[in-house]
Coordinates of C-alpha atoms and ligand atoms in Angstrom, one line a residue:
X1 CA 149.4 176.3 225.1
X2 CA 151.7 176.4 228.0
X3 CA 152.5 180.0 228.4
X4 CA 155.8 181.2 229.6
X5 CA 155.4 183.3 232.5
X6 CA 157.4 186.6 232.7
X7 CA 157.7 188.5 236.0
X8 CA 155.8 191.6 236.8
X9 CA 157.8 194.7 236.5
X10 CA 157.4 198.1 238.3
X11 CA 159.5 201.3 238.7
X12 CA 160.3 202.7 242.2
X13 CA 162.3 205.6 243.6
X14 CA 163.5 203.5 246.5
X15 CA 167.3 203.6 247.3
X16 CA 169.5 200.6 246.5
X17 CA 170.4 200.4 250.2
X18 CA 166.9 200.3 251.4
X19 CA 164.9 198.6 248.7
X20 CA 163.3 195.2 249.8
X21 CA 164.0 192.3 247.5
X22 CA 165.8 189.0 247.5
X23 CA 168.6 190.3 245.1
X24 CA 169.8 193.7 244.2
X25 CA 171.4 193.9 240.7
X26 CA 173.9 196.7 241.1
X27 CA 175.4 198.4 238.0
X28 CA 179.0 199.5 238.6
X29 CA 180.8 201.7 236.1
X30 CA 184.4 201.1 235.5
X31 CA 185.7 203.7 237.7
X32 CA 182.7 203.7 240.1
X33 CA 183.0 203.0 243.8
X34 CA 180.7 200.0 244.5
X35 CA 180.0 201.3 248.0
X36 CA 179.8 198.8 250.9
X37 CA 180.5 195.9 248.7
X38 CA 183.7 197.3 247.0
X39 CA 186.2 195.2 249.0
X40 CA 184.3 191.9 248.7
X41 CA 184.0 192.5 244.9
X42 CA 187.6 193.4 244.5
X43 CA 188.5 190.2 246.2
X44 CA 186.5 188.3 243.6
X45 CA 188.4 190.0 240.8
X46 CA 185.5 192.3 239.9
X47 CA 186.8 195.4 238.2
X48 CA 183.6 196.8 236.8
X49 CA 184.6 196.0 233.3
X50 CA 181.7 196.1 230.9
X51 CA 179.8 192.8 230.9
X52 CA 181.3 191.4 234.0
X53 CA 178.8 189.7 236.5
X54 CA 179.6 188.8 240.0
X55 CA 177.3 187.6 242.7
X56 CA 178.1 188.3 246.4
X57 CA 176.2 188.0 249.7
X58 CA 175.0 191.4 250.8
X59 CA 176.3 192.9 254.0
X60 CA 174.3 193.1 257.3
X61 CA 173.1 196.7 256.5
X62 CA 171.4 195.9 253.4
X63 CA 167.8 194.8 253.0
X64 CA 168.5 192.4 250.3
X65 CA 170.4 189.1 250.9
X66 CA 172.5 189.0 247.7
X67 CA 174.0 191.5 245.4
X68 CA 174.7 190.9 241.6
X69 CA 177.3 193.4 240.6
X70 CA 177.2 194.1 236.9
X71 CA 180.0 196.0 235.1
X72 CA 179.0 199.0 232.9
X73 CA 180.9 201.3 230.7
X74 CA 181.1 205.0 231.6
X75 CA 178.0 206.0 229.6
X76 CA 176.0 202.8 228.7
X77 CA 173.6 203.2 225.8
X78 CA 170.1 201.6 225.9
X79 CA 171.4 198.4 224.4
X80 CA 174.1 197.8 227.0
X81 CA 171.4 198.5 229.7
X82 CA 169.1 195.9 228.3
X83 CA 171.9 193.3 228.2
X84 CA 173.3 194.2 231.7
X85 CA 169.7 194.0 233.1
X86 CA 169.2 190.6 231.5
X87 CA 172.6 189.2 232.7
X88 CA 171.8 190.5 236.1
X89 CA 168.4 188.9 236.4
X90 CA 169.7 185.7 235.2
X91 CA 172.4 185.7 237.8
X92 CA 169.8 186.5 240.3
X93 CA 167.6 183.6 239.1
X94 CA 170.5 181.2 239.7
X95 CA 170.2 182.1 243.4
X96 CA 166.5 181.1 243.3
X97 CA 165.5 184.7 244.0
X98 CA 161.7 185.4 243.6
X99 CA 162.1 189.2 243.7
X100 CA 164.9 191.4 242.1
X101 CA 165.5 195.0 242.2
X102 CA 167.7 196.7 239.5
X103 CA 169.9 199.6 240.3
X104 CA 171.5 200.4 237.0
X105 CA 171.3 204.1 237.2
X106 CA 169.2 205.0 234.1
X107 CA 169.8 208.6 233.3
X108 CA 166.4 209.1 231.6
X109 CA 163.1 207.6 230.9
X110 CA 164.0 205.7 227.8
X111 CA 166.8 204.1 229.9
X112 CA 164.4 203.0 232.5
X113 CA 162.4 201.3 229.7
X114 CA 165.5 199.8 228.4
X115 CA 166.3 198.2 231.9
X116 CA 162.7 196.9 232.3
X117 CA 162.8 195.4 228.8
X118 CA 166.2 193.7 229.2
X119 CA 165.3 192.4 232.5
X120 CA 161.8 190.9 231.3
X121 CA 163.4 189.4 228.1
X122 CA 166.3 187.9 230.2
X123 CA 163.8 186.2 232.5
X124 CA 162.2 184.1 229.8
X125 CA 162.5 180.4 229.9
X126 CA 160.8 177.7 227.9
X127 CA 159.7 174.8 230.2
X128 CA 156.5 173.6 228.6
X129 CA 157.9 170.1 228.1
X130 CA 159.7 169.7 231.4
X131 CA 157.9 167.5 233.7
X132 CA 159.5 169.3 236.6
X133 CA 159.4 173.0 235.7
X134 CA 160.8 175.6 238.1
X135 CA 158.3 176.1 240.7
X136 CA 156.7 179.6 241.5
X137 CA 158.7 179.6 244.7
X138 CA 162.0 179.4 242.8
X139 CA 161.5 181.8 239.9
X140 CA 161.7 185.5 239.6
X141 CA 158.2 186.9 240.0
X142 CA 158.7 190.6 240.6
X143 CA 161.2 193.0 239.1
X144 CA 161.6 196.5 240.5
X145 CA 163.5 199.0 238.4
X146 CA 165.0 201.8 240.7
X147 CA 165.1 205.1 239.1
X148 CA 164.8 208.9 240.1
X149 CA 162.2 209.1 237.4
X150 CA 159.9 206.6 238.7
X151 CA 157.1 208.9 239.5
X152 CA 156.9 210.5 236.0
X153 CA 153.8 209.0 234.5
X154 CA 155.5 209.0 231.1
X155 CA 158.1 206.6 232.5
X156 CA 155.5 204.4 234.2
X157 CA 153.6 204.2 230.9
X158 CA 156.8 203.4 229.0
X159 CA 157.6 200.5 231.4
X160 CA 154.1 199.2 230.8
X161 CA 154.6 199.4 227.0
X162 CA 158.0 197.6 227.5
X163 CA 156.1 194.8 229.3
X164 CA 153.7 194.4 226.4
X165 CA 156.4 194.1 223.9
X166 CA 158.4 191.7 226.0
X167 CA 155.3 189.4 226.5
X168 CA 154.7 189.5 222.7
X169 CA 158.5 188.5 222.2
X170 CA 158.0 185.7 224.6
X171 CA 154.9 184.5 222.8
X172 CA 156.8 184.4 219.5
X173 CA 159.7 182.5 221.2
X174 CA 157.2 180.0 222.8
X175 CA 155.8 179.2 219.2
X176 CA 159.3 178.8 217.7
X177 CA 160.3 176.5 220.7
X178 CA 157.3 174.3 220.4
X179 CA 158.1 170.8 218.9
X180 CA 157.0 170.7 215.3
X181 CA 154.7 167.8 215.6
X182 CA 152.7 169.7 218.1
X183 CA 152.4 172.9 216.0
X184 CA 151.4 171.7 212.4
X185 CA 149.5 174.3 210.5
X186 CA 146.0 173.5 211.6
X187 CA 147.2 173.7 215.4
X188 CA 149.1 176.8 214.9
X189 CA 146.1 178.4 213.3
X190 CA 143.9 177.4 216.3
X191 CA 146.5 178.9 218.6
X192 CA 146.6 182.2 216.9
X193 CA 142.7 182.3 216.9
X194 CA 142.7 181.5 220.6
X195 CA 145.4 184.3 221.3
X196 CA 143.5 186.9 219.4
X197 CA 140.2 186.1 221.3
X198 CA 139.2 188.9 223.6
X199 CA 141.5 191.4 221.8
X200 CA 140.5 194.1 219.2
X201 CA 142.2 191.9 216.5
X202 CA 139.8 190.0 214.2
X203 CA 141.0 186.7 212.7
X204 CA 139.9 184.6 209.9
X205 CA 141.4 181.3 208.8
X206 CA 141.4 179.8 205.4
X207 CA 141.6 176.1 205.2
X208 CA 142.7 173.9 202.3
X209 CA 139.3 174.1 200.6
X210 CA 139.1 177.8 200.8
X211 CA 142.8 178.2 199.7
X212 CA 141.8 176.2 196.6
X213 CA 138.9 178.5 195.9
X214 CA 141.0 181.6 196.4
X215 CA 143.7 180.2 194.0
X216 CA 146.6 180.3 196.6
X217 CA 148.6 177.9 194.7
X218 CA 151.9 178.7 196.4
X219 CA 150.7 177.9 200.0
X220 CA 148.8 174.8 198.6
X221 CA 151.7 173.6 196.5
X222 CA 154.1 173.8 199.5
X223 CA 151.6 172.0 201.8
X224 CA 150.8 169.3 199.3
X225 CA 153.2 166.7 200.7
X226 CA 151.9 166.9 204.3
X227 CA 148.9 165.1 205.7
X228 CA 148.5 168.1 207.9
X229 CA 146.9 170.7 205.4
X230 CA 148.1 174.3 205.1
X231 CA 146.4 177.4 206.5
X232 CA 146.3 181.2 205.9
X233 CA 145.5 183.1 208.9
X234 CA 144.6 186.7 208.4
X235 CA 144.6 189.2 211.4
X236 CA 143.1 192.6 211.2
X237 CA 143.5 195.4 213.7
X238 CA 141.5 198.5 212.6
X239 CA 141.5 201.4 215.1
X240 CA 139.2 204.2 214.7
X241 CA 141.4 206.8 213.0
X242 CA 144.4 205.0 211.6
X243 CA 147.3 207.2 210.3
X244 CA 148.1 204.6 207.7
X245 CA 147.7 200.9 206.9
X246 CA 150.5 198.6 207.3
X247 CA 150.6 194.9 206.1
X248 CA 152.8 192.2 207.7
X249 CA 153.3 188.8 206.0
X250 CA 155.1 186.0 207.8
X251 CA 156.6 182.7 206.6
X252 CA 155.1 180.0 208.7
X253 CA 156.6 176.6 207.6
X254 CA 155.9 174.6 210.8
X255 CA 158.6 172.1 209.7
X256 CA 160.9 172.4 206.7
X257 CA 162.1 168.9 205.7
X258 CA 163.0 170.3 202.3
X259 CA 160.1 168.4 200.7
X260 CA 161.4 166.0 197.9
X261 CA 164.5 168.1 197.6
X262 CA 165.1 166.7 201.1
X263 CA 167.5 168.2 203.5
X264 CA 170.3 166.4 205.2
X265 CA 169.7 165.1 208.8
X266 CA 171.7 167.9 210.1
X267 CA 170.1 170.4 207.9
X268 CA 166.7 169.8 209.1
X269 CA 167.6 169.5 212.9
X270 CA 166.3 172.9 213.7
X271 CA 163.8 173.4 211.1
X272 CA 160.9 173.8 213.4
X273 CA 162.1 177.3 213.5
X274 CA 160.9 178.0 210.0
X275 CA 157.7 179.5 211.2
X276 CA 159.4 182.3 213.1
X277 CA 158.4 184.9 210.7
X278 CA 154.7 184.1 211.1
X279 CA 155.1 183.9 214.9
X280 CA 156.7 187.4 214.8
X281 CA 154.0 189.1 212.7
X282 CA 151.2 187.7 214.7
X283 CA 152.9 188.5 218.1
X284 CA 153.7 192.1 216.8
X285 CA 150.2 192.6 215.5
X286 CA 148.7 191.6 218.9
X287 CA 151.1 193.9 220.7
X288 CA 150.4 196.9 218.4
X289 CA 146.6 196.4 219.2
X290 CA 147.2 196.0 222.9
X291 CA 149.2 199.3 222.8
X292 CA 146.2 200.9 221.0
X293 CA 148.4 202.3 218.3
X294 CA 146.3 204.4 215.7
X295 CA 147.6 202.3 212.7
X296 CA 145.8 199.8 210.7
X297 CA 147.5 196.5 210.6
X298 CA 146.6 193.5 208.4
X299 CA 148.8 190.4 209.0
X300 CA 148.9 187.2 207.1
X301 CA 150.5 184.1 208.5
X302 CA 151.2 181.7 205.6
X303 CA 151.3 178.3 207.3
X304 CA 152.3 175.0 205.7
X305 CA 154.5 172.0 206.6
X306 CA 157.0 171.2 203.9
X307 CA 157.2 167.3 203.6
X308 CA 158.1 164.7 200.9
X309 CA 155.5 162.2 200.1
X310 CA 153.6 160.8 197.0
X311 CA 151.4 163.9 196.9
X312 CA 154.3 166.4 197.2
X313 CA 155.0 169.0 194.8
X314 CA 157.9 167.8 192.6
X315 CA 160.9 169.7 191.1
X316 CA 159.8 170.6 187.6
X317 CA 156.1 171.2 188.6
X318 CA 154.5 174.5 187.7
X319 CA 152.3 176.3 190.4
X320 CA 149.7 179.0 189.6
X321 CA 149.9 181.6 192.3
X322 CA 147.3 183.9 193.8
X323 CA 148.6 186.6 191.6
X324 CA 147.8 184.6 188.5
X325 CA 151.5 184.2 187.6
X326 CA 153.0 180.8 187.0
X327 CA 156.0 179.6 188.8
X328 CA 158.4 176.8 187.9
X329 CA 159.5 174.8 190.9
X330 CA 163.2 173.8 190.8
X331 CA 164.0 173.0 194.4
X332 CA 161.2 172.2 196.8
X333 CA 163.5 173.3 199.7
X334 CA 163.1 177.0 198.5
X335 CA 159.4 176.8 199.8
X336 CA 159.3 180.0 201.9
X337 CA 159.1 182.3 198.8
X338 CA 156.2 180.3 197.5
X339 CA 154.0 180.7 200.5
X340 CA 155.0 184.3 200.9
X341 CA 154.2 185.1 197.4
X342 CA 150.5 184.4 198.1
X343 CA 150.5 186.4 201.2
X344 CA 152.2 189.4 199.5
X345 CA 149.5 189.3 196.8
X346 CA 146.8 189.4 199.5
X347 CA 148.6 192.3 201.3
X348 CA 148.5 194.2 198.1
X349 CA 144.9 193.4 197.4
X350 CA 144.1 194.6 201.1
X351 CA 145.3 198.0 199.9
X352 CA 148.2 198.4 202.5
X353 CA 150.4 201.6 202.1
X354 CA 153.4 199.5 203.2
X355 CA 154.1 195.8 203.3
X356 CA 156.8 194.1 205.5
X357 CA 157.5 190.4 205.2
X358 CA 159.4 188.4 207.7
X359 CA 160.9 185.1 206.9
X360 CA 163.6 182.5 207.9
X361 CA 164.2 182.5 204.2
X362 CA 167.8 181.6 203.1
X363 CA 170.8 179.9 204.5
X364 CA 172.8 182.3 202.3
X365 CA 171.7 185.2 204.5
X366 CA 173.4 183.5 207.5
X367 CA 176.4 183.0 205.4
X368 CA 176.5 186.8 204.5
X369 CA 175.6 188.3 207.8
X370 CA 176.2 185.7 210.5
X371 CA 173.8 184.3 213.0
X372 CA 172.8 187.4 214.7
X373 CA 172.0 189.8 212.0
X374 CA 168.9 189.9 209.9
X375 CA 169.1 191.1 206.1
X376 CA 166.8 194.0 205.0
X377 CA 165.9 194.0 201.3
X378 CA 163.0 195.8 199.5
X379 CA 161.8 198.1 196.7
X380 CA 161.7 201.3 198.6
X381 CA 164.7 203.0 200.3
X382 CA 162.8 205.1 202.6
X383 CA 160.9 202.1 204.0
X384 CA 164.1 200.0 204.4
X385 CA 165.6 203.0 206.3
X386 CA 162.6 203.2 208.6
X387 CA 163.0 199.5 209.3
X388 CA 166.7 199.9 210.0
X389 CA 166.0 202.9 212.3
X390 CA 163.5 200.9 214.2
X391 CA 165.8 198.0 214.5
X392 CA 168.5 200.1 215.9
X393 CA 166.4 201.7 218.4
X394 CA 165.3 198.4 219.7
X395 CA 168.8 196.7 219.6
X396 CA 168.0 194.2 216.9
X397 CA 170.9 193.9 214.6
X398 CA 169.8 194.3 211.0
X399 CA 171.7 195.2 207.7
X400 CA 170.7 196.3 204.2
X401 CA 171.4 194.0 201.3
X402 CA 170.7 195.0 197.6
X403 CA 168.4 193.2 195.1
X404 CA 171.1 193.6 192.3
X405 CA 170.0 194.1 188.8
X406 CA 170.9 190.7 187.3
X407 CA 168.5 189.0 189.6
X408 CA 165.6 190.5 187.7
X409 CA 166.5 188.5 184.6
X410 CA 167.4 185.4 186.6
X411 CA 163.9 185.4 188.1
X412 CA 162.2 185.8 184.8
X413 CA 164.4 183.1 183.0
X414 CA 162.1 180.1 183.3
X415 CA 161.6 178.4 179.8
X416 CA 158.1 177.2 180.6
X417 CA 156.6 179.4 183.2
X418 CA 156.4 183.2 184.1
X419 CA 158.8 183.0 187.0
X420 CA 161.7 180.8 188.0
X421 CA 161.7 179.8 191.6
X422 CA 165.3 179.0 192.2
X423 CA 168.5 180.7 191.4
X424 CA 170.3 179.2 188.4
X425 CA 173.6 180.3 190.0
X426 CA 174.8 179.3 193.5
X427 CA 175.5 182.9 194.4
X428 CA 173.5 185.6 196.0
X429 CA 170.6 183.3 197.2
X430 CA 169.2 186.0 199.5
X431 CA 169.1 188.5 196.7
X432 CA 167.5 186.2 194.4
X433 CA 164.7 185.2 196.9
X434 CA 164.0 188.8 197.4
X435 CA 163.9 189.5 193.7
X436 CA 161.4 186.7 193.4
X437 CA 159.3 188.1 196.2
X438 CA 159.4 191.5 194.5
X439 CA 157.4 190.1 191.6
X440 CA 154.4 189.9 193.9
X441 CA 154.2 193.4 195.5
X442 CA 153.7 195.5 192.4
X443 CA 154.3 199.3 193.3
X444 CA 153.5 199.0 197.0
X445 CA 156.5 200.0 199.2
X446 CA 157.8 196.7 200.6
X447 CA 160.6 195.5 202.8
X448 CA 161.7 192.0 203.3
X449 CA 163.4 190.8 206.6
X450 CA 165.4 187.6 206.3
X451 CA 165.7 186.3 209.8
X452 CA 167.2 182.9 209.0
X453 CA 170.2 183.5 211.3
X454 CA 168.8 185.5 214.3
X455 CA 165.6 183.7 214.7
X456 CA 167.2 180.9 216.8
X457 CA 170.1 180.8 219.0
X458 CA 171.5 177.2 219.1
X459 CA 174.3 178.2 221.6
X460 CA 174.2 179.5 225.2
X461 CA 172.1 182.5 226.1
X462 CA 173.8 185.9 226.0
X463 CA 172.5 189.3 226.8
X464 CA 168.7 189.1 226.8
X465 CA 168.8 186.4 224.0
X466 CA 167.9 183.1 225.4
X467 CA 169.0 179.7 223.7
X468 CA 166.2 178.5 221.4
X469 CA 163.8 180.8 219.7
X470 CA 164.6 184.6 220.1
X471 CA 161.4 186.3 219.0
X472 CA 163.5 188.5 216.6
X473 CA 161.8 191.2 214.7
X474 CA 158.8 191.7 217.1
X475 CA 160.4 194.5 218.8
X476 CA 161.3 196.2 215.5
X477 CA 157.9 195.8 214.0
X478 CA 156.2 197.2 217.0
X479 CA 158.7 200.3 217.1
X480 CA 158.2 200.7 213.3
X481 CA 154.4 200.9 213.8
X482 CA 154.8 203.5 216.6
X483 CA 157.5 205.4 214.5
X484 CA 155.1 205.6 211.6
X485 CA 152.3 206.9 214.1
X486 CA 154.8 209.5 215.4
X487 CA 155.6 210.6 211.9
X488 CA 152.0 210.8 211.0
X489 CA 153.0 208.1 208.4
Ligands
BES501 N1 164.2 177.4 205.8 C1 165.3 177.4 205.0 C2 166.2 178.5 205.2 C3 167.0 178.4 206.6 C4 168.3 177.9 206.5 C5 166.5 179.0 207.6 C6 168.9 177.8 207.7 C7 167.2 178.9 208.8 C8 168.5 178.4 209.0 C9 164.9 177.6 203.5 O1 163.4 177.1 203.1 C10 165.7 176.9 202.6 O2 165.8 175.7 202.7 N2 166.5 177.6 201.8 C11 167.4 177.0 200.9 C12 167.2 177.7 199.5 C13 167.8 177.0 198.4 C14 167.2 175.7 198.1 C15 167.6 177.9 197.2 C16 168.6 177.4 201.5 O3 169.0 178.4 202.0 O4 169.6 176.4 201.2
ZN502 ZN1 163.4 175.1 202.6
ZN503 ZN1 162.3 177.0 204.8

């Protein structure tokens, strides 16, 4: 795979006036004096308002050739610093800079990390299919975060950790951005194996024959219409003295046409994104291992292509799942829950203490929460809280939704099978889907992240979010793992 290159990042105690770089990104708080650049900036209408970005030539005295002024509020939080760093670096990239220094005045170590993370995430671009990609001479290759704390080893380490997480996010973005014909289940599985090579993460892949032997009727049922067979990829990271065992399960529909319940042309336009959950759990597992966190992680990427054909599963068919339960299929476009169900059963069998699944599961979640917020549902309030806390700390917008009581009877209302796949009513689609998944986790604490909205940005870039795949949930999952470690789980 054509890996997206992120710049190198380091921290330095250099002064903004003497640092050597092509561009200086200078944070200016509302009432701040922008120093030597104040009059030029004022002429350009720069007021230091939060979010404003203005590019000016640097004066004679400076070592940099260009200054990008970025407006900040009086006391910016980590998320504001991430966004400001990203907009600053992107403005610098437009000047074809190769080295960028950032003077955003982080007030403590965590803020240094936030600046580094935002700058790295904002540098991402996907050019694998451009015949004329940006040359190395025209792209940002080095980032220097200026800070008085730069000599503290904890800060240096934290910046290195931010780089690991940013690279993992970029990997998830790359996979989501890859055209679906080039990332069908067997190819995706191969790429996961390749990525895990040389890391402490062990990988095994179940092909269609093995899936048959293992009774994974959900994954097989969804993949039945495609001539590219489904795969189940299992990743396992087992450090020496793990504090706990976390299982991650990802929806990996490499293309969701809807199957025989086919989507409209417009509806399937962006459905290459339907493997974003699998991409996120794999990338997060690799990052957790690279960070050496003492937590056991078992991840399951449930890969299938949802296509209509003479061999496809039909509405009305009944599937026997890994758990042994039977499911009556009503709408082949509600395929995500079917592949996840088998992954959740395997996570329970693996003996995990907690299970998190990540999925672009329902359009209803986008209707409820908008395009930038993921839904969090589950069977354990403490676990949902931990996920929401981790999300908040990383700046990923997530919000809790309930699995309301009436969904239980709706899920078990099939006349001919144990479980009904599809909501009989057109309301609460996200809640019904979660109630369906809950049938497969037993007593294990479980949280479900519906990332249908935030996994893909079909508009212009904003903050550190590029257009296209966003890599959402990678940062939350890694943070959750490190929070569990810190809490001794
Ligand atoms: N992959 C879609 C959900 C989706 C929609 C993701 C929009 C990202 C953006 C999922 O498989 C699907 O088609 N869900 C149906 C479920 C319905 C048939 C019960 C939906 O949301 O309409
Ligand atoms: Zn679907
Ligand atoms: Zn889908």
